[in-house]
Coordinates of C-alpha atoms and ligand atoms in Angstrom, one line a residue:
Chain A
X1 CA -29.8 -4.4 23.1
X2 CA -32.3 -6.5 21.2
X3 CA -34.8 -3.7 21.3
X4 CA -32.4 -1.5 19.6
X5 CA -31.9 -4.0 16.8
X6 CA -35.6 -4.1 16.2
X7 CA -35.9 -0.4 15.8
X8 CA -33.2 -0.5 13.2
X9 CA -35.3 -2.2 10.7
X10 CA -37.2 1.0 10.0
X11 CA -34.4 2.6 8.1
X12 CA -36.7 5.0 6.3
X13 CA -35.0 8.2 7.1
X14 CA -31.6 7.2 5.8
X15 CA -32.9 6.3 2.4
X16 CA -35.1 9.4 2.3
X17 CA -32.1 11.6 3.0
X18 CA -29.8 10.0 0.6
X19 CA -32.4 10.2 -2.2
X20 CA -33.1 13.8 -1.3
X21 CA -36.7 13.2 -0.3
X22 CA -37.6 14.4 3.1
X23 CA -41.0 13.0 4.0
X24 CA -41.1 12.0 7.6
X25 CA -37.3 11.8 7.9
X26 CA -37.2 13.6 11.2
X27 CA -40.0 11.8 12.7
X28 CA -38.4 8.4 12.1
X29 CA -35.2 9.6 13.7
X30 CA -37.0 10.9 16.7
X31 CA -38.7 7.5 17.1
X32 CA -35.4 5.8 16.8
X33 CA -33.8 7.9 19.4
X34 CA -36.7 7.4 21.8
X35 CA -36.6 3.7 21.3
X36 CA -32.8 3.5 21.6
X37 CA -32.8 5.6 24.7
X38 CA -35.5 3.4 26.2
X39 CA -33.5 0.3 25.4
X40 CA -30.3 1.4 26.9
X41 CA -30.1 4.7 28.6
X42 CA -28.0 7.3 27.0
X43 CA -24.9 8.1 29.0
X44 CA -24.9 11.8 29.5
X45 CA -22.7 12.1 32.5
X46 CA -20.3 15.0 32.2
X47 CA -18.0 14.0 35.0
X48 CA -15.1 12.7 33.1
X49 CA -13.8 14.3 30.0
X50 CA -11.9 12.1 27.6
X51 CA -11.1 14.6 24.9
X52 CA -11.4 18.3 25.1
X53 CA -11.4 20.6 22.1
X54 CA -10.7 24.3 22.5
X55 CA -11.1 26.6 19.5
X56 CA -9.8 23.9 17.1
X57 CA -9.2 24.9 13.6
X58 CA -7.7 23.0 10.7
X59 CA -6.0 24.3 7.6
X60 CA -5.2 22.4 4.4
X61 CA -2.6 24.8 3.0
X62 CA -4.6 28.0 2.4
X63 CA -8.0 26.4 2.9
X64 CA -9.5 26.6 6.3
X65 CA -11.5 23.3 6.6
X66 CA -12.6 23.6 10.2
X67 CA -12.8 26.6 12.4
X68 CA -13.3 27.4 16.1
X69 CA -14.6 24.1 17.3
X70 CA -14.8 23.7 21.1
X71 CA -16.5 20.9 23.0
X72 CA -15.8 18.1 25.4
X73 CA -16.1 14.4 24.6
X74 CA -16.9 12.3 27.6
X75 CA -15.4 9.1 28.8
X76 CA -17.0 5.8 28.1
X77 CA -19.7 7.5 26.0
X78 CA -20.2 7.3 22.3
X79 CA -20.1 10.6 20.5
X80 CA -21.3 11.0 16.9
X81 CA -20.1 13.6 14.5
X82 CA -22.8 14.4 11.9
X83 CA -23.1 16.9 9.1
X84 CA -23.3 17.2 5.3
X85 CA -20.5 15.9 3.1
X86 CA -17.4 18.2 3.2
X87 CA -18.2 19.9 6.5
X88 CA -15.0 18.6 8.1
X89 CA -16.0 15.6 10.1
X90 CA -13.2 13.4 9.0
X91 CA -10.8 16.3 9.2
X92 CA -11.8 16.9 12.8
X93 CA -11.7 13.2 13.7
X94 CA -8.2 12.8 12.3
X95 CA -7.0 15.6 14.6
X96 CA -7.7 13.4 17.6
X97 CA -5.0 10.9 16.8
X98 CA -2.9 13.4 14.8
X99 CA -3.5 11.5 11.6
X100 CA -3.4 14.8 9.8
X101 CA 0.2 15.1 10.6
X102 CA 0.8 12.7 7.8
X103 CA -0.7 15.1 5.2
X104 CA 1.9 17.7 4.3
X105 CA 0.6 21.2 4.5
X106 CA -1.9 20.5 7.2
X107 CA -2.0 22.8 10.2
X108 CA -4.0 22.5 13.3
X109 CA -4.7 25.4 15.6
X110 CA -6.3 25.6 19.1
X111 CA -5.8 22.9 21.7
X112 CA -7.0 19.3 21.9
X113 CA -6.3 17.5 25.1
X114 CA -6.7 13.8 25.8
X115 CA -7.1 13.1 29.4
X116 CA -5.8 16.5 30.3
X117 CA -2.7 16.3 28.1
X118 CA -2.4 18.7 25.2
X119 CA -1.8 16.3 22.3
X120 CA -0.6 19.0 20.0
X121 CA 2.3 19.8 22.4
X122 CA 5.8 19.7 21.0
X123 CA 6.8 17.0 23.4
X124 CA 3.9 14.7 22.6
X125 CA 4.8 11.7 20.4
X126 CA 2.1 11.2 17.8
X127 CA 3.1 7.5 17.5
X128 CA 2.5 7.0 21.2
X129 CA -0.7 8.9 21.0
X130 CA -2.1 6.7 18.3
X131 CA -1.7 3.6 20.6
X132 CA -4.1 5.3 23.0
X133 CA -6.4 6.7 20.4
X134 CA -7.2 3.9 17.8
X135 CA -8.9 4.4 14.5
X136 CA -11.2 2.4 12.3
X137 CA -11.5 3.6 8.7
X138 CA -14.4 4.0 6.3
X139 CA -13.1 1.3 4.0
X140 CA -12.1 -1.9 5.7
X141 CA -8.3 -2.1 5.4
X142 CA -7.0 -5.4 6.6
X143 CA -3.3 -6.0 6.1
X144 CA -2.3 -8.4 3.4
X145 CA -1.7 -11.1 6.0
X146 CA -3.6 -13.9 7.7
X147 CA -6.4 -13.1 10.1
X148 CA -4.2 -14.0 13.0
X149 CA -1.3 -11.9 11.9
X150 CA -3.7 -9.0 11.3
X151 CA -4.4 -8.9 15.0
X152 CA -0.9 -9.8 16.1
X153 CA 0.7 -7.1 13.9
X154 CA 0.2 -4.2 16.3
X155 CA 1.1 -6.1 19.6
X156 CA 4.1 -7.6 17.9
X157 CA 5.4 -4.3 16.5
X158 CA 4.8 -2.6 19.8
X159 CA 6.1 -5.4 21.9
X160 CA 2.9 -6.0 23.9
X161 CA 2.9 -9.7 24.2
X162 CA 5.8 -11.5 25.9
X163 CA 5.2 -15.1 24.8
X164 CA 3.5 -17.0 22.1
X165 CA 0.7 -18.1 24.4
X166 CA 0.2 -14.6 25.5
X167 CA -0.1 -13.5 21.9
X168 CA -2.6 -16.3 21.2
X169 CA -4.6 -15.2 24.2
X170 CA -4.5 -11.6 23.0
X171 CA -5.6 -12.7 19.5
X172 CA -8.6 -14.7 20.8
X173 CA -9.6 -12.0 23.3
X174 CA -9.5 -9.3 20.6
X175 CA -11.5 -11.3 18.2
X176 CA -14.0 -12.2 20.8
X177 CA -14.4 -8.6 21.9
X178 CA -14.9 -7.7 18.2
X179 CA -17.6 -10.3 18.0
X180 CA -15.7 -12.1 15.2
X181 CA -14.2 -15.1 17.0
X182 CA -16.9 -17.6 16.3
X183 CA -16.8 -16.8 12.6
X184 CA -13.1 -17.1 12.1
X185 CA -11.7 -19.4 14.9
X186 CA -11.3 -22.2 12.4
X187 CA -9.6 -20.2 9.7
X188 CA -7.2 -18.0 11.6
X189 CA -4.5 -18.7 9.0
X190 CA -6.5 -17.6 6.0
X191 CA -5.9 -14.1 4.5
X192 CA -7.7 -11.3 6.2
X193 CA -8.9 -10.1 2.8
X194 CA -10.8 -13.4 2.2
X195 CA -13.4 -12.3 4.8
X196 CA -16.6 -10.5 3.9
X197 CA -16.7 -6.7 4.1
X198 CA -18.4 -6.7 7.5
X199 CA -16.1 -9.3 8.9
X200 CA -13.1 -7.3 7.5
X201 CA -14.4 -4.3 9.4
X202 CA -14.7 -6.2 12.6
X203 CA -11.2 -7.6 12.0
X204 CA -10.0 -4.0 11.8
X205 CA -11.8 -3.2 15.0
X206 CA -10.3 -6.3 16.6
X207 CA -6.9 -5.2 15.4
X208 CA -7.4 -1.9 17.2
X209 CA -8.6 -3.5 20.4
X210 CA -5.5 -5.7 20.4
X211 CA -3.3 -2.7 21.2
X212 CA -5.6 -1.7 24.0
X213 CA -6.5 1.9 23.3
X214 CA -8.7 4.1 25.5
X215 CA -10.4 6.0 22.7
X216 CA -11.6 4.5 19.4
X217 CA -12.2 6.8 16.5
X218 CA -14.4 5.5 13.7
X219 CA -14.8 7.3 10.4
X220 CA -18.1 6.1 8.7
X221 CA -17.3 2.5 9.7
X222 CA -20.4 1.1 8.1
X223 CA -20.7 3.1 4.9
X224 CA -19.2 0.3 2.9
X225 CA -21.4 -2.4 4.5
X226 CA -24.8 -3.9 3.9
X227 CA -27.6 -3.4 6.5
X228 CA -27.0 -6.7 8.4
X229 CA -23.3 -6.1 8.7
X230 CA -24.0 -2.6 9.7
X231 CA -26.3 -3.8 12.5
X232 CA -23.5 -6.1 13.8
X233 CA -21.1 -3.3 13.9
X234 CA -23.6 -1.1 15.7
X235 CA -24.2 -3.8 18.3
X236 CA -20.5 -4.1 18.7
X237 CA -20.2 -0.4 19.2
X238 CA -22.8 -0.4 21.9
X239 CA -20.9 -3.3 23.6
X240 CA -17.6 -1.6 23.3
X241 CA -19.0 1.7 24.7
X242 CA -19.0 0.0 28.1
X243 CA -15.2 0.0 28.1
X244 CA -14.1 2.5 25.6
X245 CA -14.7 6.1 24.6
X246 CA -15.9 6.1 21.0
X247 CA -16.1 8.9 18.5
X248 CA -17.9 8.0 15.3
X249 CA -18.5 9.9 12.1
X250 CA -21.6 8.9 10.3
X251 CA -23.8 10.0 7.5
X252 CA -26.6 7.9 8.8
X253 CA -28.7 9.8 11.3
X254 CA -30.5 6.7 12.3
X255 CA -27.2 5.2 13.2
X256 CA -26.1 8.3 15.2
X257 CA -29.4 8.2 17.0
X258 CA -29.0 4.5 17.8
X259 CA -25.4 4.2 18.9
X260 CA -24.4 7.6 20.3
X261 CA -24.9 9.3 23.6
X262 CA -23.8 12.7 22.4
X263 CA -24.0 14.2 19.0
X264 CA -22.1 17.0 17.4
X265 CA -23.5 18.7 14.3
X266 CA -21.1 20.4 12.0
X267 CA -21.9 22.5 9.0
X268 CA -19.8 24.3 6.4
X269 CA -20.9 27.5 4.8
X270 CA -20.2 29.0 1.4
X271 CA -16.5 29.3 2.1
X272 CA -16.4 25.5 2.8
X273 CA -15.2 26.0 6.4
X274 CA -16.8 23.7 8.9
X275 CA -18.1 25.0 12.2
X276 CA -19.7 23.3 15.2
X277 CA -23.4 24.2 15.1
X278 CA -24.7 22.2 18.0
X279 CA -23.5 19.7 20.5
X280 CA -26.0 18.0 22.8
X281 CA -27.0 14.7 24.2
X282 CA -28.2 12.7 21.3
X283 CA -31.7 12.4 22.5
X284 CA -32.0 16.2 22.9
X285 CA -30.3 17.0 19.6
X286 CA -32.7 14.8 17.6
X287 CA -35.9 15.6 19.5
X288 CA -35.5 19.2 20.5
X289 CA -32.7 20.7 18.6
X290 CA -31.7 24.2 19.7
X291 CA -30.5 25.5 16.4
X292 CA -32.7 25.9 13.3
X293 CA -30.0 24.5 11.1
X294 CA -29.8 21.3 13.1
X295 CA -33.5 21.0 12.8
X296 CA -33.3 21.5 9.1
X297 CA -30.6 18.9 8.7
X298 CA -32.1 16.2 10.8
X299 CA -35.4 16.5 9.1
X300 CA -33.7 16.3 5.8
X301 CA -34.4 19.8 4.5
X302 CA -30.8 20.0 3.2
X303 CA -27.6 18.0 3.0
Chain B
X1 CA -51.3 -16.6 -20.5
X2 CA -49.6 -16.2 -23.8
X3 CA -46.8 -13.7 -24.4
X4 CA -47.3 -11.1 -27.1
X5 CA -46.1 -12.6 -30.4
X6 CA -42.7 -11.5 -31.4
X7 CA -41.9 -9.5 -28.3
X8 CA -41.5 -12.2 -25.8
X9 CA -38.1 -11.8 -24.1
X10 CA -36.8 -9.9 -27.1
X11 CA -34.8 -7.8 -24.7
X12 CA -32.7 -10.8 -24.0
X13 CA -31.5 -10.9 -27.6
X14 CA -28.6 -8.8 -28.7
X15 CA -29.9 -5.7 -30.5
X16 CA -28.3 -4.9 -33.9
X17 CA -26.1 -2.1 -32.5
X18 CA -25.0 -4.6 -29.9
X19 CA -23.9 -7.0 -32.5
X20 CA -21.8 -4.3 -34.1
X21 CA -20.3 -3.6 -30.7
X22 CA -19.5 -7.3 -30.3
X23 CA -17.9 -7.3 -33.7
X24 CA -15.6 -4.4 -32.8
X25 CA -14.8 -6.1 -29.5
X26 CA -13.8 -9.2 -31.4
X27 CA -11.7 -7.2 -33.8
X28 CA -9.8 -5.5 -31.0
X29 CA -9.4 -8.7 -29.2
X30 CA -8.0 -10.3 -32.4
X31 CA -5.6 -7.4 -32.8
X32 CA -4.2 -7.8 -29.3
X33 CA -3.6 -11.4 -30.0
X34 CA -1.9 -10.5 -33.3
X35 CA 0.3 -8.0 -31.5
X36 CA 1.3 -10.6 -29.0
X37 CA 2.2 -13.0 -31.8
X38 CA 4.1 -10.2 -33.6
X39 CA 6.1 -9.5 -30.5
X40 CA 6.7 -13.2 -29.6
X41 CA 7.7 -14.4 -33.0
X42 CA 11.1 -12.7 -33.3
X43 CA 11.9 -13.7 -29.7
X44 CA 11.2 -17.3 -30.4
X45 CA 13.0 -17.2 -33.8
X46 CA 16.1 -15.5 -32.3
X47 CA 16.2 -17.8 -29.3
X48 CA 15.7 -20.8 -31.6
X49 CA 18.3 -19.6 -34.0
X50 CA 20.8 -19.1 -31.2
X51 CA 20.2 -22.5 -29.8
X52 CA 20.5 -24.2 -33.2
X53 CA 23.7 -22.4 -34.1
X54 CA 25.3 -22.5 -30.7
X55 CA 24.3 -25.8 -29.3
X56 CA 27.1 -27.6 -31.1
X57 CA 29.7 -25.4 -29.3
X58 CA 28.3 -26.2 -25.9
X59 CA 30.5 -29.0 -24.6
X60 CA 31.7 -29.7 -21.1
X61 CA 35.0 -28.3 -22.0
X62 CA 33.5 -25.1 -23.3
X63 CA 31.6 -24.5 -20.1
X64 CA 34.1 -25.7 -17.5
X65 CA 37.6 -24.9 -18.8
X66 CA 39.7 -21.9 -19.5
X67 CA 40.6 -20.7 -23.0
X68 CA 43.5 -22.1 -25.0
X69 CA 45.2 -20.6 -28.0
X70 CA 43.7 -17.2 -27.5
X71 CA 40.2 -18.5 -27.0
X72 CA 40.0 -20.4 -30.2
X73 CA 40.0 -23.6 -28.2
X74 CA 39.2 -24.6 -24.7
X75 CA 36.3 -22.9 -22.8
X76 CA 34.9 -19.8 -21.3
X77 CA 34.7 -20.8 -17.7
X78 CA 36.5 -17.7 -16.4
X79 CA 34.1 -15.5 -18.3
X80 CA 31.1 -17.2 -16.9
X81 CA 32.4 -17.0 -13.3
X82 CA 33.5 -13.4 -13.6
X83 CA 30.2 -12.4 -15.2
X84 CA 28.6 -13.9 -12.2
X85 CA 30.8 -11.9 -9.9
X86 CA 30.2 -8.8 -11.9
X87 CA 26.4 -9.1 -11.8
X88 CA 26.3 -10.1 -8.1
X89 CA 28.4 -7.1 -7.3
X90 CA 26.0 -4.9 -9.3
X91 CA 23.1 -6.2 -7.2
X92 CA 25.0 -5.7 -4.0
X93 CA 25.9 -2.1 -4.9
X94 CA 22.7 -1.0 -6.6
X95 CA 19.9 -2.7 -4.7
X96 CA 20.4 -1.3 -1.2
X97 CA 21.1 2.2 -2.5
X98 CA 18.4 2.0 -5.1
X99 CA 15.7 0.7 -2.8
X100 CA 16.8 2.9 0.0
X101 CA 16.5 6.0 -2.2
X102 CA 13.2 4.9 -3.5
X103 CA 11.9 4.5 0.0
X104 CA 13.1 7.9 0.9
X105 CA 11.7 9.6 -2.2
X106 CA 8.3 8.0 -1.9
X107 CA 7.8 7.8 1.8
X108 CA 9.8 10.5 3.5
X109 CA 10.7 13.3 1.1
X110 CA 8.5 16.3 1.3
X111 CA 6.5 16.7 -1.9
X112 CA 7.3 19.8 -3.8
X113 CA 9.2 21.2 -6.7
X114 CA 12.5 19.9 -5.6
X115 CA 11.2 16.4 -5.2
X116 CA 9.6 16.5 -8.7
X117 CA 12.8 17.7 -10.1
X118 CA 14.8 14.9 -8.5
X119 CA 12.3 12.3 -9.7
X120 CA 12.4 13.7 -13.2
X121 CA 16.2 13.6 -13.1
X122 CA 16.2 10.0 -12.0
X123 CA 13.8 8.9 -14.7
X124 CA 15.9 10.7 -17.3
X125 CA 19.1 9.1 -15.9
X126 CA 17.5 5.7 -16.5
X127 CA 17.3 6.6 -20.2
X128 CA 20.8 7.9 -20.6
X129 CA 22.7 5.8 -23.2
X130 CA 24.9 3.3 -21.5
X131 CA 28.1 4.5 -23.2
X132 CA 27.7 7.8 -21.2
X133 CA 27.8 5.8 -18.0
X134 CA 30.9 4.1 -19.3
X135 CA 32.6 7.4 -19.9
X136 CA 31.5 8.7 -16.5
X137 CA 32.7 5.4 -14.8
X138 CA 36.1 5.8 -16.5
X139 CA 36.4 9.4 -15.5
X140 CA 35.2 9.0 -12.0
X141 CA 36.5 5.6 -10.8
X142 CA 39.7 5.5 -12.9
X143 CA 40.8 9.1 -13.2
X144 CA 39.4 10.8 -10.2
X145 CA 39.5 7.9 -7.7
X146 CA 42.6 6.5 -9.3
X147 CA 41.3 3.0 -9.4
X148 CA 42.8 0.2 -11.4
X149 CA 40.9 -1.2 -14.4
X150 CA 39.5 -4.1 -12.3
X151 CA 36.3 -6.0 -12.1
X152 CA 34.7 -3.8 -9.4
X153 CA 35.0 -0.7 -11.6
X154 CA 33.0 -2.5 -14.3
X155 CA 30.4 -3.5 -11.7
X156 CA 30.3 0.0 -10.2
X157 CA 29.8 1.5 -13.6
X158 CA 27.0 -0.9 -14.4
X159 CA 25.5 -0.4 -11.0
X160 CA 25.2 3.4 -11.6
X161 CA 23.0 2.6 -14.6
X162 CA 21.1 -0.1 -12.7
X163 CA 20.5 2.3 -9.9
X164 CA 18.4 4.7 -12.0
X165 CA 16.2 1.8 -13.2
X166 CA 15.8 0.3 -9.8
X167 CA 14.9 3.6 -8.1
X168 CA 12.4 4.4 -10.7
X169 CA 10.6 1.1 -10.6
X170 CA 10.9 0.7 -6.9
X171 CA 9.4 4.1 -6.3
X172 CA 6.5 3.2 -8.6
X173 CA 5.7 0.0 -6.8
X174 CA 6.0 1.7 -3.3
X175 CA 3.6 4.4 -4.5
X176 CA 1.1 1.8 -5.6
X177 CA 0.7 0.4 -2.1
X178 CA -2.6 1.7 -0.9
X179 CA -2.9 4.5 1.6
X180 CA -5.4 2.4 3.5
X181 CA -3.1 -0.2 4.9
X182 CA -0.3 2.3 5.7
X183 CA -2.8 4.3 7.6
X184 CA -4.1 1.2 9.3
X185 CA -0.7 0.4 10.6
X186 CA 0.1 4.0 11.6
X187 CA -3.2 4.3 13.4
X188 CA -2.2 1.4 15.6
X189 CA 0.7 3.5 16.9
X190 CA 3.3 1.6 14.8
X191 CA 6.0 4.0 13.8
X192 CA 6.5 5.2 10.2
X193 CA 9.7 3.3 9.9
X194 CA 8.2 0.0 11.0
X195 CA 5.2 0.6 8.8
X196 CA 7.5 1.1 5.9
X197 CA 9.4 -2.1 6.8
X198 CA 6.6 -4.4 7.7
X199 CA 3.7 -3.2 5.6
X200 CA 4.8 -1.1 2.6
X201 CA 8.0 -2.8 1.6
X202 CA 6.6 -6.3 1.7
X203 CA 3.6 -5.2 -0.4
X204 CA 5.9 -3.5 -2.9
X205 CA 8.4 -6.3 -3.1
X206 CA 7.2 -8.1 -6.2
X207 CA 7.4 -4.8 -8.1
X208 CA 10.8 -4.0 -6.8
X209 CA 12.1 -7.4 -7.7
X210 CA 10.8 -7.0 -11.2
X211 CA 12.7 -3.7 -11.5
X212 CA 15.9 -5.2 -10.1
X213 CA 15.6 -8.0 -12.6
X214 CA 15.1 -5.7 -15.5
X215 CA 18.2 -3.7 -14.4
X216 CA 20.4 -6.7 -14.0
X217 CA 19.3 -8.3 -17.3
X218 CA 20.2 -5.0 -18.9
X219 CA 23.6 -4.8 -17.2
X220 CA 24.3 -8.4 -18.3
X221 CA 23.9 -7.3 -21.9
X222 CA 26.0 -4.1 -21.9
X223 CA 29.1 -4.0 -24.0
X224 CA 30.0 -0.3 -24.6
X225 CA 30.4 0.8 -21.0
X226 CA 32.4 -2.3 -20.0
X227 CA 34.8 -1.8 -22.8
X228 CA 35.5 1.8 -21.7
X229 CA 36.2 0.7 -18.1
X230 CA 38.5 -2.1 -19.1
X231 CA 36.8 -5.5 -19.7
X232 CA 39.0 -8.0 -21.4
X233 CA 38.5 -11.2 -23.5
X234 CA 38.7 -14.6 -22.0
X235 CA 41.9 -15.3 -20.1
X236 CA 43.0 -17.7 -17.5
X237 CA 43.1 -16.0 -14.1
X238 CA 42.6 -16.9 -10.5
X239 CA 38.8 -17.1 -9.9
X240 CA 38.5 -16.9 -6.2
X241 CA 36.4 -13.9 -5.1
X242 CA 39.5 -11.7 -4.6
X243 CA 39.4 -11.5 -8.4
X244 CA 36.9 -8.7 -8.0
X245 CA 39.7 -6.4 -7.0
X246 CA 42.7 -8.1 -8.5
X247 CA 41.6 -9.0 -11.9
X248 CA 40.1 -7.2 -14.9
X249 CA 36.6 -8.0 -15.7
X250 CA 35.7 -10.7 -18.3
X251 CA 32.0 -10.6 -19.1
X252 CA 30.0 -12.6 -21.6
X253 CA 28.6 -9.6 -23.4
X254 CA 32.0 -8.3 -24.2
X255 CA 33.4 -11.7 -24.9
X256 CA 30.7 -12.1 -27.6
X257 CA 31.2 -8.6 -29.0
X258 CA 35.0 -9.0 -29.0
X259 CA 34.9 -12.3 -30.8
X260 CA 32.5 -11.0 -33.4
X261 CA 34.6 -8.0 -34.2
X262 CA 37.8 -9.8 -34.0
X263 CA 36.4 -11.9 -36.8
X264 CA 38.8 -14.2 -38.6
X265 CA 40.1 -17.3 -36.9
X266 CA 37.4 -17.6 -34.2
X267 CA 35.1 -20.5 -34.9
X268 CA 31.6 -19.3 -35.8
X269 CA 29.7 -21.8 -33.6
X270 CA 31.7 -20.7 -30.6
X271 CA 30.2 -17.2 -31.0
X272 CA 26.8 -18.6 -31.0
X273 CA 27.8 -20.7 -28.0
X274 CA 28.7 -17.6 -26.1
X275 CA 25.4 -16.0 -27.1
X276 CA 23.6 -19.1 -25.9
X277 CA 25.3 -19.0 -22.5
X278 CA 24.5 -15.3 -22.1
X279 CA 20.9 -15.9 -22.9
X280 CA 20.8 -18.7 -20.4
X281 CA 22.4 -16.6 -17.7
X282 CA 19.7 -13.9 -18.2
X283 CA 17.1 -16.6 -18.3
X284 CA 18.3 -18.0 -15.0
X285 CA 18.1 -14.5 -13.5
X286 CA 14.6 -14.1 -14.7
X287 CA 13.5 -17.5 -13.5
X288 CA 15.0 -17.0 -10.0
X289 CA 13.2 -13.7 -9.7
X290 CA 9.9 -15.3 -10.7
X291 CA 10.5 -18.0 -8.2
X292 CA 11.3 -15.4 -5.5
X293 CA 8.1 -13.5 -6.4
X294 CA 6.1 -16.7 -6.1
X295 CA 7.7 -17.5 -2.7
X296 CA 6.9 -14.1 -1.4
X297 CA 3.3 -14.3 -2.5
X298 CA 3.1 -17.7 -0.7
X299 CA 4.5 -16.3 2.5
X300 CA 2.3 -13.2 2.3
X301 CA -0.9 -15.2 2.1
X302 CA -0.1 -17.9 4.7
X303 CA 2.1 -16.7 7.4
X304 CA 4.9 -14.3 8.0
X305 CA 6.4 -14.5 11.5
Ligands
ATP401 N1 -6.0 16.0 2.2 C1 -6.7 17.2 2.0 N2 -6.1 18.2 1.4 C2 -6.8 19.3 1.1 N3 -8.1 19.5 1.5 C3 -8.8 18.5 2.1 C4 -8.1 17.3 2.4 N4 -9.0 16.5 3.0 C5 -10.1 17.1 3.1 N5 -10.0 18.4 2.5 C6 -11.0 19.4 2.5 O1 -11.5 19.7 3.8 C7 -12.9 19.8 3.8 C8 -13.5 18.8 4.8 O2 -13.2 17.5 4.3 P1 -13.6 16.2 5.2 O3 -13.1 15.0 4.5 O4 -13.2 16.4 6.6 O5 -15.2 16.3 5.1 P2 -16.2 15.2 5.7 O6 -17.1 16.0 6.6 O7 -15.5 14.1 6.3 O8 -17.0 14.8 4.4 P3 -17.6 13.4 4.0 O9 -18.8 13.2 4.8 O10 -17.8 13.5 2.6 O11 -16.6 12.4 4.4 C9 -13.4 19.6 2.4 O12 -13.6 20.9 1.8 C10 -12.2 18.9 1.7 O13 -12.2 19.3 0.3
MG402 MG1 -15.3 12.0 5.8

């Protein structure tokens, strides 16, 4: 764990990419992956599939945003979705808990199964599904309530805690698991919005943990945070990966390299339809990519 | 080391074009203050005038007793009570339907041409002259439903008008609740209905209350429609709540209008007295809504169990 944290200080590649310069970007990422892999071995077991995608496509009205995506996401591993802006990462991620249902005119084709169950099936209740597949958003979105109530909201509405003491235990446990307890234990009644951005994001993670999901989806969870807060979330993700299946969308390749075991690279062509270009163990994808386009992307030659 | 003469930290000083910008800023600022004063002055003058002219009419008798000698003496107690009944009934009828429709329109209805048409219609309804509501109320409640000219018909007519205002404003405040917190709740596996109830509505509540308040204040001041559906001048009647069905409406707005147009023989200061009472009723409504908003914001930030 600590080793990982030290490697994160050399965030060269990220800045290079965002400013459009490419010098040495790929090399840095490679070093990061190697260091991260050395620090905590990447989990590349393919025994247990958590989420399986088969020829998944997504349409927003007449626009095909994602096409023909097939791959398996493995249990208790962290999978990163990377790719240039607009390639359909968020779109794909939001299929996993059927968040796209809420956008009128969206259509999903193909099959997605969670632990063997086709979640697009007519008899599957999206509301139930979302309990098992939690989601953390790009912008921290605490509810306009106290810290405590932010955590209690889900369990209370879903009837997960029988008594007040059970609820208090659940609140503490969730906050501890989200590495936030020590910072907020004395101000549980203060509004969630009074926390810093990074704390708010961890509050949102704790909120998700409180309803005990199996899979946690994160859509660029650190993009609104400063480097220190980002590191805390990344550490947290590594810890959570012991018990949860995590799927994370990120623009930051260093981050993908550090936190993920598997990486999927998506790319959209002229017609703005995203396709899966490569899906491999993270180490392999960043050190010896199979596809030329992956290589170009991770070395910062476009995107 | 000495700084270059004349240039040291000159970037800190406002450049000439900046000074001009500041000048314009001040002018605009001054204008907004002026506008506020222009708007406030008549309000203060009117309110002050009403108080000055009407205060002498405000006696315990005026406020707590029924009219004598056709209202020229005695008080307006029945009018006050029945105005209260009328407005409460407007709230009871318009708020659940109004907020309910707003929730449906903003949260559940499928966006499209039909929804846009409906929204446009409602916004236009909010702007329809009140006398038209009066005519409609008379035609619908009295002629078609065959109701008596009783208090509830007045309330129902006023509620129709209030409905349009409430739906429009409630819809706006529901739409202004950020997508982020809704999605946050939905993503926890909380149903849409519960999310609406426990996240969206509480967030929108202050705005909804403001809209309701606006609608009620307006209803309190209407004269034309209440005349059409049968409001009467002050009269001694039984004031228990069954009056809603058994009695005709007596409302302050019509009492005032009636006394003004009736003219001769009605003491001048009593007219001002009625106006003062009407203003006070509206003020009480406004203040209680403010208080409610304040309470809600307190609850929201501390605890809500
Ligand atoms: N609600 C929507 N309605 C219509 N089109 C949409 C909607 N959301 C996304 N799209 C389109 O789908 C495509 C993929 O968008 P998406 O947000 O999934 O990309 P992304 O990879 O997450 O990009 P970013 O990295 O910028 O977040 C884009 O072309 C976008 O314009
Ligand atoms: Mg995105």
